[in-house]
Amino acid sequence: MAAHRMHRGLVALSASAVAAIYLAGYLQTQVADSNIGAAAIPTLAAAQSAPVAAAPAATSSPPLQPVIQRPTQAPAKAAPTPTPGAATSSAQSQAAAAYKDGTYTGQGTSRRGDVWVSILVQAGKIANVTITRSTLQYPLRDIATLPSQVVQRQSARVDVVSRATYSSMAFQGAVAQALAAAKAA
Amino acid sequence: MRTTHTFATVSMDTDVTIQVVADQPRAVVEPAVQRALSWFETVERICTRFDRSSEVMRLLDQVGASVRISTLLFEVAAFALDLAEQTEGAFDPTVGARLEQLGFNLNYKTGEAIHSDDVGADSVSFRDVKLDRRAHTVRLRKPLILDLNAVAKGLAIDLAATELQSYAGVCVEAGGDLVVKGQNPTGEPWHIGIQHPRAEGMLAHTLDLTDTAVCTSGDYERRVGEGSGEGHIVDPRTHRSVTDLASVTVVAPTAMAADGLSTAAMVLGREQGLHFLASQGVGALLIAPDGTTLKVNL
């Protein structure tokens, strides 16, 4: 959180604002004198713990490099940003063969409806992804390209999406669930 | 065994998802995640314009007076006003009443519409809000509604991520704005997709990053809905919806900065937005309605 000098300082300003607010200790007082903290508990919906994908020795890649070094606390600007193309293609080779053959289904949930998918794994690879059902408020054509993207990437390779929409979130959730089953199989 | 624990909830009218990569079992991680999530409640309680009893809305009861305010509200307002000043009003937190008039006035929790009839929507600007850092006070020179949404959500994400920073990996995501720390579930930097503004579910770009925030503002007209104002960006200077850019993604050390700067750049448009983001030293991806993509520091 240390101030990282930017030209006109908005980034540094935001960092010191966050630190000041965090240190002001709202949470202690809040949790202590009301039920707000406790009230948050039941809202933890849709919670699931998935085993780490790369942890089992099943992967064909060399043994896990012990923990990658964090690229030195440098904020955004200095952070290494490999070209997206490279990232995606290397992802494919690594993620391949991580799954057991079979057909797996998954369901993803969003505030605007749910999506169900079916994933076919052949020879350890994702051969096909189909949206089997949807209760989304939006037309399915909105996410029509997603299944082929998963086949291309060979996983829900993207950990998180900036500005994901409800439809795509539900889809990603469904794929993640199906692939978790494919791994556990 | 190192495990990824995923938690999801709804706060600040948006889906919040927290992933924690940890050696500890879920039961051990969960209390910390609850603390992280309660930051969202805290920020919302203080900053929401959808509840007349929030700290920011209670300022309307003391227009003209210097009012001592909480650290949280003070810092959020200070950042929003600095951003307004540096963009010469392209970003302006005093658009609250205008948004209310446009119909972005529903409290998502209660479904009730808020009508602040005593507040004029026009002829107010960020210059009508005066902060005094030494006295920790704010003074509204005119009746106005502060819309802090564009920075408050980012702030909540930052606070939640700070709460969880001791774990091996953390991803806090709310409505597509996010902070990542440490490693992803496979021990690598986090793989972050940037939603394409015109093709739902398509990624415009992917980034492998850690210890940073990524926020995207966009017109995403389809998602404008139910009166929340989400996805709706109005140029405070002209009161028109912005059209020059379809989306702006900013990569910055805090979500508060990334959130605010991406909103400001949407309004500034291609050329000025690009220049502004470069001058702030942040990374950015700007996508025009025709698909033209511009990058800064990425």
Short mmCIF file of C-alpha atoms in Angstrom, two decimals:
data_model
loop_
_atom_site.label_atom_id
_atom_site.label_comp_id
_atom_site.label_asym_id
_atom_site.label_seq_id
_atom_site.Cartn_x
_atom_site.Cartn_y
_atom_site.Cartn_z
CA MET A 1 0.00 0.00 0.00
CA ALA A 2 3.00 2.29 0.06
CA ALA A 3 2.61 5.40 -1.96
CA HIS A 4 3.66 4.76 -5.48
CA ARG A 5 4.37 8.08 -7.07
CA MET A 6 2.22 8.74 -10.04
CA HIS A 7 2.25 11.83 -12.11
CA ARG A 8 -0.63 13.55 -10.51
CA GLY A 9 -1.13 11.24 -7.67
CA LEU A 10 -4.66 9.83 -7.96
CA VAL A 11 -3.38 6.30 -7.54
CA ALA A 12 -1.30 7.24 -4.51
CA LEU A 13 -4.27 9.13 -3.12
CA SER A 14 -6.53 6.13 -3.43
CA ALA A 15 -3.95 3.89 -1.75
CA SER A 16 -3.62 6.17 1.24
CA ALA A 17 -7.40 6.53 1.43
CA VAL A 18 -7.84 2.75 1.53
CA ALA A 19 -5.14 2.44 4.19
CA ALA A 20 -6.65 5.20 6.31
CA ILE A 21 -10.10 3.65 6.17
CA TYR A 22 -8.84 0.15 6.85
CA LEU A 23 -6.85 1.32 9.83
CA ALA A 24 -9.75 3.31 11.20
CA GLY A 25 -11.04 -0.09 12.25
CA TYR A 26 -14.67 0.11 11.28
CA LEU A 27 -15.04 -3.59 11.40
CA GLN A 28 -14.11 -4.14 15.02
CA THR A 29 -16.70 -1.72 16.26
CA GLN A 30 -19.26 -2.84 13.78
CA VAL A 31 -18.98 -6.53 14.46
CA ALA A 32 -18.76 -5.98 18.18
CA ASP A 33 -21.79 -3.79 18.62
CA SER A 34 -24.22 -5.17 16.11
CA ASN A 35 -25.21 -8.26 14.26
CA ILE A 36 -24.14 -7.01 10.90
CA GLY A 37 -21.12 -9.27 10.85
CA ALA A 38 -23.18 -12.25 11.80
CA ALA A 39 -25.88 -11.32 9.35
CA ALA A 40 -23.41 -11.78 6.56
CA ILE A 41 -23.08 -15.46 7.33
CA PRO A 42 -26.30 -16.82 5.90
CA THR A 43 -25.81 -14.85 2.72
CA LEU A 44 -22.78 -16.91 1.80
CA ALA A 45 -24.72 -18.67 -0.88
CA ALA A 46 -23.48 -20.91 -3.62
CA ALA A 47 -20.32 -21.52 -1.70
CA GLN A 48 -18.13 -24.36 -2.79
CA SER A 49 -14.62 -25.48 -2.25
CA ALA A 50 -12.91 -26.93 -5.26
CA PRO A 51 -9.70 -28.86 -5.00
CA VAL A 52 -6.77 -27.13 -6.65
CA ALA A 53 -6.51 -28.14 -10.24
CA ALA A 54 -2.78 -28.54 -10.50
CA ALA A 55 -2.19 -30.05 -7.12
CA PRO A 56 -2.64 -33.74 -7.91
CA ALA A 57 0.33 -35.49 -9.44
CA ALA A 58 -1.97 -36.43 -12.29
CA THR A 59 -0.82 -33.55 -14.42
CA SER A 60 1.66 -34.38 -17.11
CA SER A 61 3.57 -31.16 -16.61
CA PRO A 62 6.77 -31.27 -14.58
CA PRO A 63 6.31 -31.24 -10.86
CA LEU A 64 4.88 -28.00 -9.67
CA GLN A 65 7.49 -25.38 -9.49
CA PRO A 66 7.44 -24.45 -5.89
CA VAL A 67 5.30 -21.41 -5.75
CA ILE A 68 5.97 -18.70 -8.21
CA GLN A 69 7.60 -15.65 -6.74
CA ARG A 70 5.31 -12.73 -6.53
CA PRO A 71 6.50 -10.22 -9.05
CA THR A 72 7.80 -7.86 -6.40
CA GLN A 73 4.98 -5.85 -4.93
CA ALA A 74 5.16 -3.51 -7.90
CA PRO A 75 1.75 -2.16 -8.72
CA ALA A 76 0.10 -2.35 -12.06
CA LYS A 77 2.50 -0.46 -14.19
CA ALA A 78 5.50 -2.57 -13.38
CA ALA A 79 3.68 -5.86 -13.21
CA PRO A 80 4.71 -8.21 -15.98
CA THR A 81 1.94 -8.54 -18.51
CA PRO A 82 2.68 -11.30 -20.93
CA THR A 83 0.98 -10.94 -24.26
CA PRO A 84 -2.48 -12.36 -24.15
CA GLY A 85 -1.93 -14.62 -27.12
CA ALA A 86 0.98 -16.31 -25.46
CA ALA A 87 -0.89 -16.74 -22.24
CA THR A 88 -3.79 -18.46 -23.90
CA SER A 89 -1.80 -20.87 -26.00
CA SER A 90 0.49 -21.99 -23.22
CA ALA A 91 -2.59 -22.46 -21.12
CA GLN A 92 -3.95 -24.99 -23.56
CA SER A 93 -1.02 -27.37 -23.43
CA GLN A 94 -0.89 -27.28 -19.70
CA ALA A 95 -4.55 -27.80 -19.04
CA ALA A 96 -4.92 -30.64 -21.48
CA ALA A 97 -5.23 -34.18 -20.19
CA ALA A 98 -6.34 -32.96 -16.82
CA TYR A 99 -9.78 -34.49 -17.26
CA LYS A 100 -11.18 -37.99 -17.29
CA ASP A 101 -13.21 -39.09 -20.30
CA GLY A 102 -16.93 -38.90 -19.99
CA THR A 103 -19.83 -36.49 -20.04
CA TYR A 104 -20.23 -34.05 -17.21
CA THR A 105 -22.89 -31.57 -16.35
CA GLY A 106 -22.78 -28.40 -14.37
CA GLN A 107 -25.05 -25.61 -13.31
CA GLY A 108 -24.16 -21.96 -12.96
CA THR A 109 -26.16 -19.38 -11.11
CA SER A 110 -26.56 -15.66 -11.46
CA ARG A 111 -28.99 -13.05 -10.29
CA ARG A 112 -30.58 -13.05 -13.72
CA GLY A 113 -31.04 -16.77 -14.10
CA ASP A 114 -29.16 -20.03 -14.36
CA VAL A 115 -27.36 -21.94 -17.06
CA TRP A 116 -26.79 -25.69 -17.37
CA VAL A 117 -24.02 -27.14 -19.49
CA SER A 118 -22.92 -30.54 -20.60
CA ILE A 119 -19.23 -31.14 -21.29
CA LEU A 120 -17.87 -34.07 -23.26
CA VAL A 121 -14.32 -35.11 -22.40
CA GLN A 122 -12.53 -37.37 -24.87
CA ALA A 123 -8.90 -38.47 -24.63
CA GLY A 124 -8.51 -36.19 -21.63
CA LYS A 125 -9.55 -33.14 -23.57
CA ILE A 126 -12.67 -31.05 -23.66
CA ALA A 127 -14.24 -32.15 -26.93
CA ASN A 128 -17.54 -30.38 -26.75
CA VAL A 129 -19.50 -28.00 -24.58
CA THR A 130 -23.26 -27.60 -24.90
CA ILE A 131 -25.64 -25.31 -23.13
CA THR A 132 -28.45 -27.69 -22.23
CA ARG A 133 -30.80 -25.39 -20.40
CA SER A 134 -31.16 -21.78 -19.40
CA THR A 135 -33.42 -19.68 -17.26
CA LEU A 136 -31.57 -16.47 -18.10
CA GLN A 137 -33.54 -13.33 -18.72
CA TYR A 138 -31.35 -12.71 -21.74
CA PRO A 139 -31.37 -14.52 -25.07
CA LEU A 140 -28.99 -17.43 -25.33
CA ARG A 141 -27.37 -16.01 -28.41
CA ASP A 142 -25.63 -13.61 -26.07
CA ILE A 143 -23.46 -16.42 -24.85
CA ALA A 144 -23.53 -18.58 -27.95
CA THR A 145 -19.80 -18.19 -28.51
CA LEU A 146 -18.82 -19.25 -25.02
CA PRO A 147 -18.89 -23.02 -25.48
CA SER A 148 -16.37 -22.90 -28.32
CA GLN A 149 -14.15 -20.62 -26.28
CA VAL A 150 -14.00 -23.24 -23.57
CA VAL A 151 -13.07 -25.92 -26.09
CA GLN A 152 -10.41 -23.61 -27.46
CA ARG A 153 -8.94 -22.80 -24.08
CA GLN A 154 -9.43 -26.35 -22.82
CA SER A 155 -10.62 -25.16 -19.45
CA ALA A 156 -12.31 -22.41 -17.59
CA ARG A 157 -8.79 -21.04 -17.89
CA VAL A 158 -9.75 -17.57 -16.97
CA ASP A 159 -9.94 -17.30 -13.22
CA VAL A 160 -12.13 -14.23 -13.26
CA VAL A 161 -13.63 -11.83 -15.75
CA SER A 162 -13.61 -8.06 -15.50
CA ARG A 163 -17.15 -6.83 -16.16
CA ALA A 164 -18.62 -10.25 -16.57
CA THR A 165 -22.28 -10.16 -17.34
CA TYR A 166 -24.88 -12.24 -15.56
CA SER A 167 -25.20 -14.57 -18.52
CA SER A 168 -21.49 -15.21 -18.86
CA MET A 169 -21.07 -15.59 -15.12
CA ALA A 170 -23.73 -18.25 -14.99
CA PHE A 171 -22.10 -20.00 -17.93
CA GLN A 172 -18.63 -19.87 -16.37
CA GLY A 173 -20.05 -21.26 -13.15
CA ALA A 174 -21.69 -24.14 -14.96
CA VAL A 175 -18.47 -24.99 -16.80
CA ALA A 176 -16.41 -24.82 -13.64
CA GLN A 177 -18.80 -27.18 -11.92
CA ALA A 178 -18.77 -29.67 -14.77
CA LEU A 179 -14.99 -29.58 -15.03
CA ALA A 180 -14.59 -30.05 -11.30
CA ALA A 181 -16.59 -33.24 -11.73
CA ALA A 182 -14.42 -34.26 -14.67
CA LYS A 183 -11.34 -33.91 -12.51
CA ALA A 184 -12.78 -35.77 -9.60
CA ALA A 185 -14.03 -38.60 -11.76
CA MET B 1 -3.52 -29.48 0.72
CA ARG B 2 -3.86 -26.10 -0.85
CA THR B 3 -7.48 -25.47 -1.69
CA THR B 4 -9.53 -22.76 -3.33
CA HIS B 5 -12.48 -21.64 -1.25
CA THR B 6 -15.16 -19.73 -3.13
CA PHE B 7 -17.75 -17.53 -1.44
CA ALA B 8 -20.54 -15.64 -3.16
CA THR B 9 -23.06 -13.13 -1.97
CA VAL B 10 -24.92 -10.03 -3.10
CA SER B 11 -23.92 -6.62 -1.84
CA MET B 12 -24.03 -3.07 -3.17
CA ASP B 13 -26.58 -4.27 -5.71
CA THR B 14 -24.10 -6.57 -7.34
CA ASP B 15 -22.77 -10.11 -7.14
CA VAL B 16 -19.68 -10.38 -4.98
CA THR B 17 -17.42 -13.39 -5.35
CA ILE B 18 -14.37 -14.06 -3.20
CA GLN B 19 -11.84 -16.77 -3.96
CA VAL B 20 -9.28 -17.61 -1.33
CA VAL B 21 -6.40 -19.95 -2.14
CA ALA B 22 -5.23 -21.30 1.19
CA ASP B 23 -3.63 -24.21 2.98
CA GLN B 24 -6.24 -23.85 5.68
CA PRO B 25 -9.62 -25.57 5.54
CA ARG B 26 -12.73 -23.63 4.69
CA ALA B 27 -13.90 -23.34 8.26
CA VAL B 28 -10.71 -21.52 9.17
CA VAL B 29 -10.90 -19.16 6.20
CA GLU B 30 -14.58 -18.35 6.53
CA PRO B 31 -14.45 -15.88 9.43
CA ALA B 32 -11.90 -13.78 7.55
CA VAL B 33 -14.09 -13.88 4.46
CA GLN B 34 -17.03 -12.71 6.54
CA ARG B 35 -14.96 -9.78 7.77
CA ALA B 36 -14.02 -9.04 4.17
CA LEU B 37 -17.66 -9.16 3.07
CA SER B 38 -18.77 -6.94 5.89
CA TRP B 39 -16.60 -4.19 4.40
CA PHE B 40 -19.08 -4.11 1.54
CA GLU B 41 -21.92 -3.63 4.01
CA THR B 42 -20.01 -0.90 5.80
CA VAL B 43 -19.16 1.01 2.64
CA GLU B 44 -22.70 0.69 1.34
CA ARG B 45 -24.29 1.74 4.61
CA ILE B 46 -22.30 4.97 4.62
CA CYS B 47 -22.13 5.81 0.92
CA THR B 48 -25.45 4.74 -0.59
CA ARG B 49 -27.69 7.40 -2.10
CA PHE B 50 -30.60 4.95 -2.11
CA ASP B 51 -31.20 5.33 1.60
CA ARG B 52 -32.08 8.71 2.99
CA SER B 53 -30.60 7.75 6.35
CA SER B 54 -27.11 6.94 5.05
CA GLU B 55 -24.34 9.23 6.18
CA VAL B 56 -23.93 10.72 2.72
CA MET B 57 -27.67 11.41 2.35
CA ARG B 58 -27.96 12.91 5.81
CA LEU B 59 -25.69 15.71 4.58
CA LEU B 60 -28.82 17.05 2.88
CA ASP B 61 -30.15 17.96 6.31
CA GLN B 62 -27.30 20.36 6.93
CA VAL B 63 -26.71 22.13 3.66
CA GLY B 64 -24.45 25.13 4.13
CA ALA B 65 -22.95 23.89 7.38
CA SER B 66 -19.58 22.28 7.94
CA VAL B 67 -20.36 18.75 9.03
CA ARG B 68 -17.88 16.44 10.69
CA ILE B 69 -17.93 13.12 8.87
CA SER B 70 -16.49 9.64 9.22
CA THR B 71 -13.05 8.75 7.92
CA LEU B 72 -14.63 6.50 5.35
CA LEU B 73 -16.94 9.10 3.88
CA PHE B 74 -14.28 11.76 4.05
CA GLU B 75 -11.70 9.71 2.15
CA VAL B 76 -14.16 8.52 -0.48
CA ALA B 77 -15.40 12.05 -1.05
CA ALA B 78 -11.86 13.44 -1.12
CA PHE B 79 -10.83 10.99 -3.79
CA ALA B 80 -13.96 11.58 -5.86
CA LEU B 81 -13.49 15.34 -5.70
CA ASP B 82 -9.80 15.11 -6.63
CA LEU B 83 -10.76 12.99 -9.59
CA ALA B 84 -13.40 15.55 -10.53
CA GLU B 85 -10.89 18.36 -10.31
CA GLN B 86 -8.25 16.58 -12.35
CA THR B 87 -10.75 15.74 -15.07
CA GLU B 88 -12.30 19.20 -14.95
CA GLY B 89 -15.69 17.76 -14.23
CA ALA B 90 -15.74 14.91 -16.72
CA PHE B 91 -16.09 12.86 -13.58
CA ASP B 92 -18.39 14.56 -11.10
CA PRO B 93 -19.83 12.90 -7.99
CA THR B 94 -22.59 15.49 -7.68
CA VAL B 95 -24.63 13.85 -10.47
CA GLY B 96 -26.65 11.93 -7.88
CA ALA B 97 -29.83 13.95 -8.26
CA ARG B 98 -29.57 13.81 -12.02
CA LEU B 99 -29.29 10.03 -11.93
CA GLU B 100 -32.24 9.91 -9.59
CA GLN B 101 -34.31 11.93 -12.05
CA LEU B 102 -33.26 9.67 -14.89
CA GLY B 103 -34.87 6.84 -13.00
CA PHE B 104 -31.83 5.32 -11.34
CA ASN B 105 -33.50 5.63 -7.98
CA LEU B 106 -34.53 2.21 -6.76
CA ASN B 107 -33.22 0.76 -3.54
CA TYR B 108 -32.38 -2.78 -4.65
CA LYS B 109 -32.93 -4.14 -1.16
CA THR B 110 -36.37 -2.68 -0.53
CA GLY B 111 -37.49 -1.98 -4.08
CA GLU B 112 -38.51 1.49 -2.94
CA ALA B 113 -37.88 4.47 -5.15
CA ILE B 114 -36.18 7.43 -3.58
CA HIS B 115 -37.30 10.93 -4.54
CA SER B 116 -35.29 13.84 -3.28
CA ASP B 117 -37.64 16.55 -4.44
CA ASP B 118 -35.86 19.17 -2.42
CA VAL B 119 -32.71 18.77 -4.46
CA GLY B 120 -32.03 20.53 -7.74
CA ALA B 121 -30.37 18.33 -10.31
CA ASP B 122 -28.89 21.05 -12.44
CA SER B 123 -26.57 23.88 -11.64
CA VAL B 124 -24.57 21.87 -9.15
CA SER B 125 -21.02 20.63 -9.60
CA PHE B 126 -18.17 19.21 -7.58
CA ARG B 127 -17.17 22.80 -6.82
CA ASP B 128 -20.20 23.00 -4.54
CA VAL B 129 -18.67 20.46 -2.14
CA LYS B 130 -16.00 21.73 0.22
CA LEU B 131 -13.81 19.43 2.26
CA ASP B 132 -11.62 20.49 5.14
CA ARG B 133 -9.05 17.83 5.86
CA ARG B 134 -7.84 19.33 9.09
CA ALA B 135 -11.30 19.67 10.58
CA HIS B 136 -12.49 16.49 8.85
CA THR B 137 -15.61 18.24 7.66
CA VAL B 138 -17.63 18.59 4.51
CA ARG B 139 -19.85 21.47 3.50
CA LEU B 140 -22.44 21.36 0.73
CA ARG B 141 -22.87 24.83 -0.69
CA LYS B 142 -26.16 23.81 -2.31
CA PRO B 143 -28.58 20.92 -1.82
CA LEU B 144 -27.02 18.10 -3.80
CA ILE B 145 -26.72 14.34 -3.86
CA LEU B 146 -23.30 12.75 -3.96
CA ASP B 147 -23.17 9.66 -6.12
CA LEU B 148 -20.09 7.87 -4.83
CA ASN B 149 -20.94 4.60 -6.52
CA ALA B 150 -18.13 4.89 -9.06
CA VAL B 151 -15.49 4.79 -6.35
CA ALA B 152 -17.23 3.18 -3.39
CA LYS B 153 -17.50 -0.27 -4.92
CA GLY B 154 -13.80 -0.18 -5.75
CA LEU B 155 -13.03 0.88 -2.23
CA ALA B 156 -15.04 -2.00 -0.78
CA ILE B 157 -13.13 -4.43 -2.99
CA ASP B 158 -9.81 -2.96 -1.82
CA LEU B 159 -10.80 -3.22 1.83
CA ALA B 160 -12.03 -6.78 1.43
CA ALA B 161 -8.83 -7.81 -0.33
CA THR B 162 -6.73 -6.14 2.37
CA GLU B 163 -8.62 -8.13 4.97
CA LEU B 164 -7.56 -11.34 3.22
CA GLN B 165 -4.03 -10.46 2.20
CA SER B 166 -2.34 -13.04 4.42
CA TYR B 167 -3.58 -15.93 2.28
CA ALA B 168 -1.59 -17.45 -0.57
CA GLY B 169 -4.05 -16.17 -3.12
CA VAL B 170 -7.05 -13.90 -3.10
CA CYS B 171 -9.48 -12.69 -5.74
CA VAL B 172 -12.26 -10.32 -4.72
CA GLU B 173 -14.67 -9.57 -7.55
CA ALA B 174 -17.80 -7.42 -7.49
CA GLY B 175 -19.78 -6.75 -10.62
CA GLY B 176 -16.78 -7.28 -12.82
CA ASP B 177 -14.40 -5.10 -10.85
CA LEU B 178 -11.73 -6.99 -9.02
CA VAL B 179 -8.55 -7.19 -7.00
CA VAL B 180 -6.18 -10.14 -7.21
CA LYS B 181 -3.39 -10.91 -4.78
CA GLY B 182 -0.83 -13.69 -4.54
CA GLN B 183 -1.37 -16.74 -6.72
CA ASN B 184 -4.31 -18.22 -8.50
CA PRO B 185 -5.49 -21.76 -7.68
CA THR B 186 -2.75 -23.29 -9.83
CA GLY B 187 0.07 -21.28 -8.29
CA GLU B 188 0.35 -18.78 -11.12
CA PRO B 189 -0.56 -15.15 -11.58
CA TRP B 190 -4.31 -14.72 -11.93
CA HIS B 191 -5.73 -15.12 -15.42
CA ILE B 192 -8.09 -12.25 -15.93
CA GLY B 193 -10.45 -12.01 -18.86
CA ILE B 194 -11.74 -8.66 -20.04
CA GLN B 195 -15.35 -8.89 -21.14
CA HIS B 196 -15.92 -7.68 -24.69
CA PRO B 197 -18.35 -4.75 -24.59
CA ARG B 198 -20.26 -5.83 -27.68
CA ALA B 199 -20.19 -9.61 -27.64
CA GLU B 200 -21.53 -11.09 -24.46
CA GLY B 201 -19.27 -13.72 -23.02
CA MET B 202 -16.48 -13.04 -25.50
CA LEU B 203 -13.26 -11.88 -24.02
CA ALA B 204 -11.67 -8.82 -25.57
CA HIS B 205 -8.38 -9.49 -23.90
CA THR B 206 -6.73 -11.56 -21.19
CA LEU B 207 -4.17 -10.42 -18.65
CA ASP B 208 -2.02 -12.43 -16.25
CA LEU B 209 -1.54 -10.30 -13.19
CA THR B 210 -1.29 -10.29 -9.45
CA ASP B 211 -1.32 -7.76 -6.62
CA THR B 212 -3.37 -5.36 -8.64
CA ALA B 213 -6.88 -4.20 -9.40
CA VAL B 214 -8.75 -4.43 -12.69
CA CYS B 215 -11.95 -2.48 -13.25
CA THR B 216 -14.02 -2.07 -16.39
CA SER B 217 -16.54 0.65 -17.10
CA GLY B 218 -18.72 0.36 -20.14
CA ASP B 219 -21.98 1.27 -21.71
CA TYR B 220 -23.19 -2.35 -21.73
CA GLU B 221 -26.65 -1.10 -22.50
CA ARG B 222 -28.27 -4.47 -22.17
CA ARG B 223 -27.32 -4.63 -18.53
CA VAL B 224 -28.72 -1.27 -17.62
CA GLY B 225 -31.56 -2.24 -15.50
CA GLU B 226 -33.94 -1.97 -12.68
CA GLY B 227 -33.05 1.56 -11.87
CA SER B 228 -29.73 0.91 -10.20
CA GLY B 229 -27.69 3.10 -12.50
CA GLU B 230 -25.24 0.29 -13.02
CA GLY B 231 -23.75 0.35 -16.46
CA HIS B 232 -25.03 3.83 -17.09
CA ILE B 233 -22.52 6.58 -17.66
CA VAL B 234 -23.65 10.14 -18.14
CA ASP B 235 -21.37 13.03 -19.02
CA PRO B 236 -21.89 15.35 -16.05
CA ARG B 237 -21.08 18.34 -18.22
CA THR B 238 -23.68 17.68 -20.91
CA HIS B 239 -26.06 15.29 -19.10
CA ARG B 240 -25.86 13.01 -22.12
CA SER B 241 -24.95 9.35 -22.20
CA VAL B 242 -21.44 8.82 -23.43
CA THR B 243 -20.90 7.26 -26.84
CA ASP B 244 -17.26 7.66 -27.88
CA LEU B 245 -16.09 4.54 -26.06
CA ALA B 246 -17.81 1.23 -25.43
CA SER B 247 -15.63 0.23 -22.51
CA VAL B 248 -12.55 1.21 -20.55
CA THR B 249 -10.58 -1.25 -18.44
CA VAL B 250 -8.05 0.13 -15.99
CA VAL B 251 -5.31 -1.81 -14.23
CA ALA B 252 -4.13 0.01 -11.12
CA PRO B 253 -2.84 -0.74 -7.63
CA THR B 254 -6.27 -0.08 -6.08
CA ALA B 255 -9.77 -0.84 -7.29
CA MET B 256 -10.81 2.56 -6.01
CA ALA B 257 -8.48 4.22 -8.50
CA ALA B 258 -9.18 1.72 -11.27
CA ASP B 259 -12.94 2.13 -10.80
CA GLY B 260 -12.89 5.92 -10.74
CA LEU B 261 -10.36 6.35 -13.52
CA SER B 262 -12.16 3.97 -15.85
CA THR B 263 -15.43 5.83 -15.34
CA ALA B 264 -13.71 9.18 -15.93
CA ALA B 265 -12.02 7.91 -19.09
CA MET B 266 -15.35 6.69 -20.48
CA VAL B 267 -16.60 10.25 -20.29
CA LEU B 268 -13.38 11.83 -21.55
CA GLY B 269 -13.50 9.69 -24.67
CA ARG B 270 -10.75 8.20 -26.76
CA GLU B 271 -8.15 10.89 -27.06
CA GLN B 272 -8.47 12.70 -23.78
CA GLY B 273 -9.13 9.48 -21.92
CA LEU B 274 -6.00 7.88 -23.27
CA HIS B 275 -3.93 10.90 -22.38
CA PHE B 276 -5.41 11.13 -18.91
CA LEU B 277 -4.83 7.45 -18.12
CA ALA B 278 -1.27 7.60 -19.40
CA SER B 279 -0.59 10.64 -17.24
CA GLN B 280 -1.80 8.74 -14.20
CA GLY B 281 0.60 5.91 -14.91
CA VAL B 282 -2.04 3.18 -14.96
CA GLY B 283 -2.53 0.39 -17.46
CA ALA B 284 -5.63 0.58 -19.61
CA LEU B 285 -7.55 -0.99 -22.46
CA LEU B 286 -10.04 1.23 -24.30
CA ILE B 287 -12.54 -0.26 -26.73
CA ALA B 288 -14.56 1.88 -29.10
CA PRO B 289 -18.07 0.93 -30.26
CA ASP B 290 -16.65 -0.19 -33.62
CA GLY B 291 -14.25 -2.56 -31.87
CA THR B 292 -11.14 -0.40 -32.21
CA THR B 293 -8.90 -1.18 -29.26
CA LEU B 294 -6.35 1.14 -27.70
CA LYS B 295 -3.86 0.21 -25.01
CA VAL B 296 -1.84 2.12 -22.46
CA ASN B 297 0.96 0.54 -20.43
CA LEU B 298 -0.27 -2.98 -21.09
#
